Short mmCIF file of C-alpha atoms and ligand atoms in Angstrom, two decimals:
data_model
loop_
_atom_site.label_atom_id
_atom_site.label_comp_id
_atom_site.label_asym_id
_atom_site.label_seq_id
_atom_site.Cartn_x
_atom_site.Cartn_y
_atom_site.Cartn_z
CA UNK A 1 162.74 177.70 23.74
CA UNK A 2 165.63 175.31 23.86
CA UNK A 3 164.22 172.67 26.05
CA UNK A 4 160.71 172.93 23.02
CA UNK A 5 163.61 172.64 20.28
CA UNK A 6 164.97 169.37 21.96
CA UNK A 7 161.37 168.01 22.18
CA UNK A 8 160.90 168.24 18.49
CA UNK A 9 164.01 166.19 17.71
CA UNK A 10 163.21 163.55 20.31
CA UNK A 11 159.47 163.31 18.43
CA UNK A 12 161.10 163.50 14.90
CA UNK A 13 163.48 160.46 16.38
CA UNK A 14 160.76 157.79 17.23
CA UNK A 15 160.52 155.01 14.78
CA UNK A 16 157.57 154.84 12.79
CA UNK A 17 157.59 151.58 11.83
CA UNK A 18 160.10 148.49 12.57
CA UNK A 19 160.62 145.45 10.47
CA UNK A 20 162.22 142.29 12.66
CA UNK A 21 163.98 139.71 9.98
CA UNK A 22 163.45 136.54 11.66
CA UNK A 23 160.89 134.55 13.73
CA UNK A 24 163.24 132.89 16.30
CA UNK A 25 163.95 133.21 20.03
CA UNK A 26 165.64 136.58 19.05
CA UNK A 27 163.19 138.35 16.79
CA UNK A 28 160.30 137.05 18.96
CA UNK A 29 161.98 138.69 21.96
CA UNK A 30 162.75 141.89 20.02
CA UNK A 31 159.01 141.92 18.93
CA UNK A 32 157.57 141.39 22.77
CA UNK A 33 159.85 143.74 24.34
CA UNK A 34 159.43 146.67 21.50
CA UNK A 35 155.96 146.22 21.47
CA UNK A 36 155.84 146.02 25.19
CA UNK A 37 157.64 149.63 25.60
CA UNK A 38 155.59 150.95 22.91
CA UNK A 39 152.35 149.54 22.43
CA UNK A 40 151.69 151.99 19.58
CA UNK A 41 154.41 151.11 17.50
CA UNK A 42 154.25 150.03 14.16
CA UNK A 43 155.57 146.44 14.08
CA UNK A 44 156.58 143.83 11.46
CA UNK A 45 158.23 140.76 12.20
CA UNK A 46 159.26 138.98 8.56
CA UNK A 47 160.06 135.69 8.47
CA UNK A 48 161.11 133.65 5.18
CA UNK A 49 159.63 129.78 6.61
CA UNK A 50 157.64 130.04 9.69
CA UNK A 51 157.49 131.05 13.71
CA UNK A 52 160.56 129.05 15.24
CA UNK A 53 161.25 126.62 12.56
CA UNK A 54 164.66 126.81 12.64
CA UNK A 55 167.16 126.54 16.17
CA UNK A 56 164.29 128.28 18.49
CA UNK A 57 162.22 125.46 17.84
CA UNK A 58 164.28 122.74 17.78
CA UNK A 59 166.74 123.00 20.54
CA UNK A 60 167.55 122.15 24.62
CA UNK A 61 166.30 125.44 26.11
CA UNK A 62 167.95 124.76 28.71
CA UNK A 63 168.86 127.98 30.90
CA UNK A 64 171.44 128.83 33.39
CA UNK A 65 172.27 131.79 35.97
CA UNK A 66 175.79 131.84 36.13
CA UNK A 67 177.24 129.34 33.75
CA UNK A 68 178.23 132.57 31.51
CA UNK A 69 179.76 134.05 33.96
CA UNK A 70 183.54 132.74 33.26
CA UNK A 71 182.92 135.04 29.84
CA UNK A 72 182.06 138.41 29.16
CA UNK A 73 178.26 137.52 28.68
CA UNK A 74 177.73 137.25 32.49
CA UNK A 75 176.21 140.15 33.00
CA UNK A 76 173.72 139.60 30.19
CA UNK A 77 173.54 135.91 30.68
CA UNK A 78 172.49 136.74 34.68
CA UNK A 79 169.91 139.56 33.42
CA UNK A 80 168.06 136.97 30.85
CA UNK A 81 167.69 134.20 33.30
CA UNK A 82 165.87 136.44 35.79
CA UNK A 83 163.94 137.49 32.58
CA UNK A 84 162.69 134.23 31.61
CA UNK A 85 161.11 134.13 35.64
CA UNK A 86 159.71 137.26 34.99
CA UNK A 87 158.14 136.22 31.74
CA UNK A 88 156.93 132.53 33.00
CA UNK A 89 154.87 134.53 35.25
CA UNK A 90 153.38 136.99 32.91
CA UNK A 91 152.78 134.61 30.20
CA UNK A 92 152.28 131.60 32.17
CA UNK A 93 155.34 129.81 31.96
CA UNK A 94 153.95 126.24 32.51
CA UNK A 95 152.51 126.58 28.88
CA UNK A 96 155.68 126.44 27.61
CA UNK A 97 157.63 124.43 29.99
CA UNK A 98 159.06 127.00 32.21
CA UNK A 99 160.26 125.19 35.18
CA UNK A 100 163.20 124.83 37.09
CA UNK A 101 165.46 121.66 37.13
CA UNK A 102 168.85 120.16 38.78
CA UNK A 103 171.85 119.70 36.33
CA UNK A 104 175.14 117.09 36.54
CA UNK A 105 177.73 116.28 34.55
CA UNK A 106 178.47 112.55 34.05
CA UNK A 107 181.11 110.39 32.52
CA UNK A 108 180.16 107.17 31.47
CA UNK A 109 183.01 104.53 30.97
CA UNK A 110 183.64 100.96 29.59
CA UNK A 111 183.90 98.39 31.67
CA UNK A 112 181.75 99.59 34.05
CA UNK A 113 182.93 101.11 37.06
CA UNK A 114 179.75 101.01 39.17
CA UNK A 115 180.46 104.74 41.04
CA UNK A 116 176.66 105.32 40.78
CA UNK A 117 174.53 108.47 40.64
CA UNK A 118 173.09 109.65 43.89
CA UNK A 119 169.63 110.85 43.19
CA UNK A 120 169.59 110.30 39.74
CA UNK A 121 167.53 106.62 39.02
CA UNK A 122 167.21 106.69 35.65
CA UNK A 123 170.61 106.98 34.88
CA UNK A 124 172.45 103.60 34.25
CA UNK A 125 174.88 104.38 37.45
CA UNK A 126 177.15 100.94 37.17
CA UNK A 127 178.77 102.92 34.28
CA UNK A 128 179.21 106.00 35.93
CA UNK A 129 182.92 107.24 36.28
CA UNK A 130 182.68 110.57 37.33
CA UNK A 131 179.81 112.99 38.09
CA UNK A 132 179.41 116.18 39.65
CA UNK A 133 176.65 118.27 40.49
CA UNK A 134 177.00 121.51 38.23
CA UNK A 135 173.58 123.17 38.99
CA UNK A 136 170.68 122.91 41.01
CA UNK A 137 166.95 124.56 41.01
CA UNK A 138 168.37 128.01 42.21
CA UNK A 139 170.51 128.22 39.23
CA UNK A 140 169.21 126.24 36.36
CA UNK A 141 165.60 126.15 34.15
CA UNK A 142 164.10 125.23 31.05
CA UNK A 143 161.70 126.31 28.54
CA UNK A 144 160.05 124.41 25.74
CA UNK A 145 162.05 126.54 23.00
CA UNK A 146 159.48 125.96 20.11
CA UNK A 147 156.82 126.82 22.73
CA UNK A 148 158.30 129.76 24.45
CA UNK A 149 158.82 131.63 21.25
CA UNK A 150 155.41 131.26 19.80
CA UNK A 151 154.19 132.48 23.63
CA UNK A 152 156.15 135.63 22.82
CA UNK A 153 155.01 135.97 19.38
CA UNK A 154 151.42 135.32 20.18
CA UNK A 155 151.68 138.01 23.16
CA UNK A 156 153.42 141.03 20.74
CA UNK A 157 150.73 139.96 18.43
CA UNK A 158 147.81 140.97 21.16
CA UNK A 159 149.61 144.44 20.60
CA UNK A 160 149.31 145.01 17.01
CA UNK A 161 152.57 143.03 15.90
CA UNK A 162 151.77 141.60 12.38
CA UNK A 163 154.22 138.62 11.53
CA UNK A 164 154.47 137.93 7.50
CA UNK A 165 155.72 134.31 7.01
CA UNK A 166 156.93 132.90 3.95
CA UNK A 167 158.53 135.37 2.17
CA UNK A 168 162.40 136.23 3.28
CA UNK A 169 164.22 139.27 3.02
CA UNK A 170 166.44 139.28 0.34
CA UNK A 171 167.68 143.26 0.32
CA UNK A 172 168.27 146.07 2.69
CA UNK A 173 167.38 149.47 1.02
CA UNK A 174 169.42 152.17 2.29
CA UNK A 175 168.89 155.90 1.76
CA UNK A 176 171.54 156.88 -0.83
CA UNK A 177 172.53 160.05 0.75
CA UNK A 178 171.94 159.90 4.37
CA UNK A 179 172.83 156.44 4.62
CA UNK A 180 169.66 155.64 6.37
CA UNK A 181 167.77 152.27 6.35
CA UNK A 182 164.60 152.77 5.03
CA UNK A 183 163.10 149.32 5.04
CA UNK A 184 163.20 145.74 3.05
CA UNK A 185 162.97 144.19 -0.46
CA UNK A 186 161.35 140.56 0.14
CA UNK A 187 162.20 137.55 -2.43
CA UNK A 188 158.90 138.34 -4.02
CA UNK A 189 160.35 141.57 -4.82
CA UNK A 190 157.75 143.81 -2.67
CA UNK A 191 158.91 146.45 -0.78
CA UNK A 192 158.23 146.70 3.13
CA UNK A 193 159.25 150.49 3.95
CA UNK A 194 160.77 150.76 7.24
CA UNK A 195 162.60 153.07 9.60
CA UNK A 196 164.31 150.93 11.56
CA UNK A 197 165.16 147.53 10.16
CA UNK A 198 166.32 144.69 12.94
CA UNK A 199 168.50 142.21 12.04
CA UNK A 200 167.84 138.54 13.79
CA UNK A 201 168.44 135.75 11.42
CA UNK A 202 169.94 133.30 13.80
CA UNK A 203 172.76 131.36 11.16
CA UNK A 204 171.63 132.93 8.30
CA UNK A 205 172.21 136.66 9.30
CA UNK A 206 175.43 136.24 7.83
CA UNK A 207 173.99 135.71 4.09
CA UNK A 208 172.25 139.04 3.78
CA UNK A 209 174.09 141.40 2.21
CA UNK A 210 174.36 144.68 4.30
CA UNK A 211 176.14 147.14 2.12
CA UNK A 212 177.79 147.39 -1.20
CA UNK A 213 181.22 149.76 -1.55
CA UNK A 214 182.23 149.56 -4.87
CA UNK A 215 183.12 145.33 -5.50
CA UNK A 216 182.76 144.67 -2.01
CA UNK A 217 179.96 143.61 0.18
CA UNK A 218 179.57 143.73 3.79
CA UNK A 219 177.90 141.21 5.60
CA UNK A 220 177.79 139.92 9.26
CA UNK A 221 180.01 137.71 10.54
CA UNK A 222 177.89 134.78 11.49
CA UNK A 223 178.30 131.07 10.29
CA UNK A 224 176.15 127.91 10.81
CA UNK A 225 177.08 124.52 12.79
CA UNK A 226 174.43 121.64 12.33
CA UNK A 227 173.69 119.86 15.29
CA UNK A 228 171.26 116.66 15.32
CA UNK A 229 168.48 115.84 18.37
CA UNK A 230 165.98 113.88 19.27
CA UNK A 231 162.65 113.99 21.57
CA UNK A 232 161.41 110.87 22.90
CA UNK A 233 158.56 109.67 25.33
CA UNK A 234 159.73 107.06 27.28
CA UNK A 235 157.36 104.52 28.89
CA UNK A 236 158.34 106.14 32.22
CA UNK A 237 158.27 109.31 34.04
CA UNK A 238 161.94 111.30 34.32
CA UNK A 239 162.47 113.82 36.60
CA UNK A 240 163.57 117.54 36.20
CA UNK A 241 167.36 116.69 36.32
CA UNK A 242 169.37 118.20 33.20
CA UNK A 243 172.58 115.23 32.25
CA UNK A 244 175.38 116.78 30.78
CA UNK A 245 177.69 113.59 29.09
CA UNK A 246 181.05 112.51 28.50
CA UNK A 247 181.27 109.58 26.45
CA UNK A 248 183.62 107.10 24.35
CA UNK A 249 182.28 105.69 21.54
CA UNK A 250 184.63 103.65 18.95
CA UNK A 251 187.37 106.09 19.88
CA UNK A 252 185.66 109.20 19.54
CA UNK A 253 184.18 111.57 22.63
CA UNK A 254 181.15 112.31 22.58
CA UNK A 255 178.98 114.58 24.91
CA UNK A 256 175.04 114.53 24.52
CA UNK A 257 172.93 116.47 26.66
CA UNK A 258 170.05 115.17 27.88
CA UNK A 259 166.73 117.40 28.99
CA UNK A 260 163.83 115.77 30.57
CA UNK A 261 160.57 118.31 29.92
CA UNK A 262 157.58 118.60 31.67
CA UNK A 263 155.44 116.87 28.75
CA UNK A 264 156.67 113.57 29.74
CA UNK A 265 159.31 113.97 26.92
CA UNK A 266 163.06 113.84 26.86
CA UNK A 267 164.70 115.92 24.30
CA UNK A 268 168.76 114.43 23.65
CA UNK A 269 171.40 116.46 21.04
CA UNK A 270 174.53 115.57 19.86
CA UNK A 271 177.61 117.89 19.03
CA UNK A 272 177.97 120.01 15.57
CA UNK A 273 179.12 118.84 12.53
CA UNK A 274 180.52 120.99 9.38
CA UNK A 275 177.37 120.42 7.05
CA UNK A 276 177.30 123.66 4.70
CA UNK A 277 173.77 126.03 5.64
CA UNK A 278 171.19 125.47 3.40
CA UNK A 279 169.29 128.13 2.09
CA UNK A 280 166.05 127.86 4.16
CA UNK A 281 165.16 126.39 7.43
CA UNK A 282 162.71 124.17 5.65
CA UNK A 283 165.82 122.88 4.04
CA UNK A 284 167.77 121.32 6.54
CA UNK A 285 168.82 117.66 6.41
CA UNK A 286 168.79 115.61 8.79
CA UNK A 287 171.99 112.51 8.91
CA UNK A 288 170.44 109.30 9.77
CA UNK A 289 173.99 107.82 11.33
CA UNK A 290 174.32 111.00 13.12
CA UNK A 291 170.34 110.46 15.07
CA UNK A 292 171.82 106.69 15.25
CA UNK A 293 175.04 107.71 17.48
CA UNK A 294 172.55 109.95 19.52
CA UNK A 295 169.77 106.89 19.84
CA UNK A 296 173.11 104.58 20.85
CA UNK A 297 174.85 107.32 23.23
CA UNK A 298 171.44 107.83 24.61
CA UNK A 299 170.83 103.87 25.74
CA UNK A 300 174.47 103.63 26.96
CA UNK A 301 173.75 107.03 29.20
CA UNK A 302 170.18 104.73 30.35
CA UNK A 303 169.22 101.74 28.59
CA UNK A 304 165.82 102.07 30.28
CA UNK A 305 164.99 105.37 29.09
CA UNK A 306 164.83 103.85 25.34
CA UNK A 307 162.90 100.78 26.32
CA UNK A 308 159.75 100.68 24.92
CA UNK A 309 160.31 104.52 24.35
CA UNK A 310 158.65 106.41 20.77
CA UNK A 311 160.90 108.13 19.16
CA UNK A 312 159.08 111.46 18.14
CA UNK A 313 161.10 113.72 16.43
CA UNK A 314 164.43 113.23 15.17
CA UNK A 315 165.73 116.46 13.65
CA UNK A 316 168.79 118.78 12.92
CA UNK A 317 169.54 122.76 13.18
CA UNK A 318 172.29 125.34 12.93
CA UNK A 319 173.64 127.17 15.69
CA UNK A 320 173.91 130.97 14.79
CA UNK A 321 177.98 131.36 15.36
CA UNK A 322 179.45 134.55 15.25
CA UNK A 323 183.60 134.80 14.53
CA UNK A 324 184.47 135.99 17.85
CA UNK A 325 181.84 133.68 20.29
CA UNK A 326 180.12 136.35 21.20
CA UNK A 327 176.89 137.56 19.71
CA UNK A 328 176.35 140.80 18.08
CA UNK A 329 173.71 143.15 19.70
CA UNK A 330 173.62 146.53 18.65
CA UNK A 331 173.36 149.26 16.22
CA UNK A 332 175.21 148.52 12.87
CA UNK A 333 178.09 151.27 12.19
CA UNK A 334 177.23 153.60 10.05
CA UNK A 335 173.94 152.92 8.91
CA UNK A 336 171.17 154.89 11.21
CA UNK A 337 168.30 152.88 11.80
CA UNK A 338 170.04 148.84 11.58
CA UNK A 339 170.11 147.12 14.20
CA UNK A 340 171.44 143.35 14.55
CA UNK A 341 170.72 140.66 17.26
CA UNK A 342 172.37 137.41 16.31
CA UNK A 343 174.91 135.30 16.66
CA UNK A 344 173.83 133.96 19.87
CA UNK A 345 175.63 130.34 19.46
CA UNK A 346 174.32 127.51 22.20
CA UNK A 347 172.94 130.39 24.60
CA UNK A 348 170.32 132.01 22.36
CA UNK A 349 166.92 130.65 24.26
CA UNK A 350 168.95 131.87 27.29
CA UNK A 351 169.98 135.14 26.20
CA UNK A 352 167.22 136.03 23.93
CA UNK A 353 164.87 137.75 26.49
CA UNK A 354 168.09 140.20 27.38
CA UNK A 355 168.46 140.98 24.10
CA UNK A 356 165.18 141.78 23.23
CA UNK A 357 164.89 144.20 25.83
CA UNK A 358 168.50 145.59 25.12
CA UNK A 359 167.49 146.80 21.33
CA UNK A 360 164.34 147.67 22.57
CA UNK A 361 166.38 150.36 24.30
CA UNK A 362 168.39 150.93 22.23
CA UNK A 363 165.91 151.52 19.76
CA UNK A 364 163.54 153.84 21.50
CA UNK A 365 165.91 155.47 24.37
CA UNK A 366 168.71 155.30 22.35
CA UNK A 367 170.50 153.61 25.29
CA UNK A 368 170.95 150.55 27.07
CA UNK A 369 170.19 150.48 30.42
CA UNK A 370 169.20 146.46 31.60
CA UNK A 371 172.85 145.39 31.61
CA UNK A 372 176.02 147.25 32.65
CA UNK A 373 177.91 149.15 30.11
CA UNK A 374 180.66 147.09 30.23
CA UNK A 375 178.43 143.79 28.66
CA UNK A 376 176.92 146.61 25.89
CA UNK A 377 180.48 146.74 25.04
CA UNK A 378 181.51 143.66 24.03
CA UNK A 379 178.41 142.52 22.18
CA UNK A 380 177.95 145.72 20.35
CA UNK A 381 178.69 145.56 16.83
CA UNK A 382 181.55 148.44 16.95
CA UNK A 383 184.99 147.24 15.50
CA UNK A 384 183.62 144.08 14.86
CA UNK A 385 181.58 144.33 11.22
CA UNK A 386 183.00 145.40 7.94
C1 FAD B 401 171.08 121.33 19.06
C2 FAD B 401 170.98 122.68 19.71
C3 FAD B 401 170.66 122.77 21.06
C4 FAD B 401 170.59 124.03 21.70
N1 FAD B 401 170.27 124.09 23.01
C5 FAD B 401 170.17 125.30 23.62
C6 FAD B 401 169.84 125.39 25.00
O1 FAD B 401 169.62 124.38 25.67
N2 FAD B 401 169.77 126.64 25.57
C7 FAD B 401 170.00 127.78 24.86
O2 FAD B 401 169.96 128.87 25.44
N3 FAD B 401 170.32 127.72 23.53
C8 FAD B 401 170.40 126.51 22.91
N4 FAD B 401 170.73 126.44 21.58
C9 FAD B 401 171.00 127.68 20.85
C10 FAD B 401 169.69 128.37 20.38
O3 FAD B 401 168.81 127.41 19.87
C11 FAD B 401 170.00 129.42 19.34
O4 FAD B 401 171.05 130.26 19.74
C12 FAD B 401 168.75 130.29 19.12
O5 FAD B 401 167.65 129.47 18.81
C13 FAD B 401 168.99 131.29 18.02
O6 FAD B 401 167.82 132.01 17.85
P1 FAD B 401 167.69 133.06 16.66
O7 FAD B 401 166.34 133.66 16.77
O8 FAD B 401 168.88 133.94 16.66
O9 FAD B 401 167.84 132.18 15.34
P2 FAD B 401 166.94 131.08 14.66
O10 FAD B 401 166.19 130.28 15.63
O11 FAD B 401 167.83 130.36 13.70
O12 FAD B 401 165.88 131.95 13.87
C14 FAD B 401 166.26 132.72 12.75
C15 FAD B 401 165.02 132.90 11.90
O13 FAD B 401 165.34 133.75 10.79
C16 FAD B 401 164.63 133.27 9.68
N5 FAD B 401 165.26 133.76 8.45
C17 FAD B 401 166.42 133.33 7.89
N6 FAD B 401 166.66 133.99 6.75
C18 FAD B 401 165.64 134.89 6.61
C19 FAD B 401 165.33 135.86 5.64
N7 FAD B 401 166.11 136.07 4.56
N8 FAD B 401 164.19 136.60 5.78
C20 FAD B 401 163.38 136.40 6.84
N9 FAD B 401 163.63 135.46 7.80
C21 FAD B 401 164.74 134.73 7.69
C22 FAD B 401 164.73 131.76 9.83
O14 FAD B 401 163.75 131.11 9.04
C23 FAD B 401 164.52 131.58 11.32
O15 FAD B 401 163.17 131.42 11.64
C24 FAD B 401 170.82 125.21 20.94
C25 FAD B 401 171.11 125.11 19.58
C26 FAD B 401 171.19 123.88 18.96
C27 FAD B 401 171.51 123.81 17.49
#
């Protein structure tokens, strides 16, 4: 009798239907692993522009093993990174630029100082003061980001995950008297009912307003730091070998990084500026001087890798910044049936895969179980929203 009791309370408890806010590295994720766990489940992923259009699309994606582990994300940093092997075989990895790569960390200095680069051609090495060898194939990968979340969209799709673009969420609607959320109002003003409602707005999670007491609104505590890039195709063929700079440039330091990709393309980003977020991804600028100082730090690093090389994109996004550096992934206090996954700073194509499968147990076991409960700790949302 009391073990048919429990039964019906773990049946009334599965979700009927999810909404995911947000078609980035996160929400992707969310929708894969969800979808994966329950490939019966009722699944909406919302997103106000379109499928990676915003950071997941337009940054490094560069990964790393261990280079968390000086924080509390180890443990969740470790678990993603075997993740994205696990996924680049099931989805076929070299589609998106899975592969793995060597990493250094190089200071270039004027006059030149001619220490050279072992290994590392490309790089002009008579300017080389310092470098060090920070990670190697064992430890270090990349993905194409754009790429890699529209393999995990596409994927959750082949399960019955619908993805709405264009419209953004612009309300939660919460059950007056339980408290419950019990789904979305969009900008158009249609209602998508939901039971569970998943939170993964990257930057902008931080606009939507959660709950109202009295004159006061809760939100998240996420901000947005613009950060320029560029992808190029140089006339020449680069190597797998991930360049992490120092430079001084007219008095100020500067550190690009600088990914070679398997498309014979070399993707180079600068640091983040304070440029207010804009309403929409589709309405990010882009600073002309800032894509200058990457094009100039970029020829000092190896004036051969610009010669005669096309410029192909030059473009800016926000890094989803939460007030504490660590992102939030959890259940929201208080309100059954939230759940948040943002504020993943410069480690979200890293740590995206981990915490899509960490809400999807959370969501459907009610418990985490892929990382220790020491790392569920200090992401989850407990003590940390108001
Ligand atoms: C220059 C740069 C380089 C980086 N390099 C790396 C790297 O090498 N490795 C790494 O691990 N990380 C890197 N990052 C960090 C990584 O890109 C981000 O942490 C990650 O992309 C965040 O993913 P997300 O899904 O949380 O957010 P986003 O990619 O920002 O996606 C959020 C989505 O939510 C949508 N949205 C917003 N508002 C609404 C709404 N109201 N309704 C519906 N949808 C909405 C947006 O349109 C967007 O598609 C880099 C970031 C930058 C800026």
């Amino acid at each position: 009798m009391c073990s048919r009791r429990l039964q019906v309370t773990y049946i009334m408890n599965i979700p009927q239907h999810v909404v995911v806010i947000g078609a980035g590295a996160v929400g992707a994720s969310v929708a894969y692993f969800l979808s994966k766990k329950k490939p019966d489940l009722k699944i909406s992923v919302v997103e106000k522009t379109g499928i990676a259009q915003a950071a997941s699309g337009k940054s490094g994606g560069f990964l790393a093993l261990d280079w968390c582990d000086s924080s509390d994300l180890g443990p969740i940093a470790r678990k993603s990174f075997q993740l994205h092997e696990q996924l680049a075989k099931e989805l076929d990895g070299a589609s998106y630029g899975y592969r793995r790569v060597d990493a250094f960390d190089v200071t270039f200095a004027t006059p030149e100082t001619g220490k050279g680069l072992p290994n590392v051609a490309w790089i002009n090495d008579k300017s080389v003061s310092y470098f060090d060898v920070i990670g190697t194939t064992n430890t270090c990968a990349q993905v194409h980001p754009f790429k890699f979340t529209n393999a995990m969209i596409d994927d959750a799709k082949k399960r019955g995950v619908k993805v709405l673009c264009g419209q953004g969420v612009k309300e939660l609607i919460l059950d007056d008297t339980s408290g419950q959320s019990k789904g979305v109002v969009l900008e158009d003003d249609s209602i998508i009912e939901a039971d569970v409602v998943v939170v993964c707005m990257g930057p902008w999670s931080g606009q939507l307003p959660i709950q109202t007491t009295g004159t006061h609104i809760a939100r998240l505590p996420i901000s947005g730091a613009r950060a320029h890039s560029i992808v190029m195709k140089p006339r020449f063929e680069i190597p797998p070998q991930a360049i992490f700079t120092h430079t001084l440039l007219g008095g100020k330091h500067y550190h690009p990084e600088i990914y070679p990709r398997p498309d014979s393309t070399v993707y180079v980003c600068g640091g983040p500026d304070d440029e207010p977020l804009p309403p929409s991804a589709a309405e990010v600028k882009v600073n002309v001087t800032s894509i200058d100082t990457i094009l100039q730090l970029s020829s000092m690093a190896s004036p051969s890798l610009l010669d005669g090389a096309e410029i192909l994109t030059r473009q800016a996004c926000y890094l989803p910044n939460s007030s504490d550096g660590l992102p939030l992934i959890g259940e929201y206090p208080g309100i059954p049936g939230l759940y948040v996954g943002t504020g993943h700073s410069c480690w979200g194509i890293l740590n995206s895969p981990a915490t899509g499968l960490m809400l999807s147990e959370l969501i459907l076991d009610k418990q985490i179980k892929c990382v220790p409960e020491a790392a569920v700790e200090v992401v989850s949302l407990k003590y940390r929203c108001c």
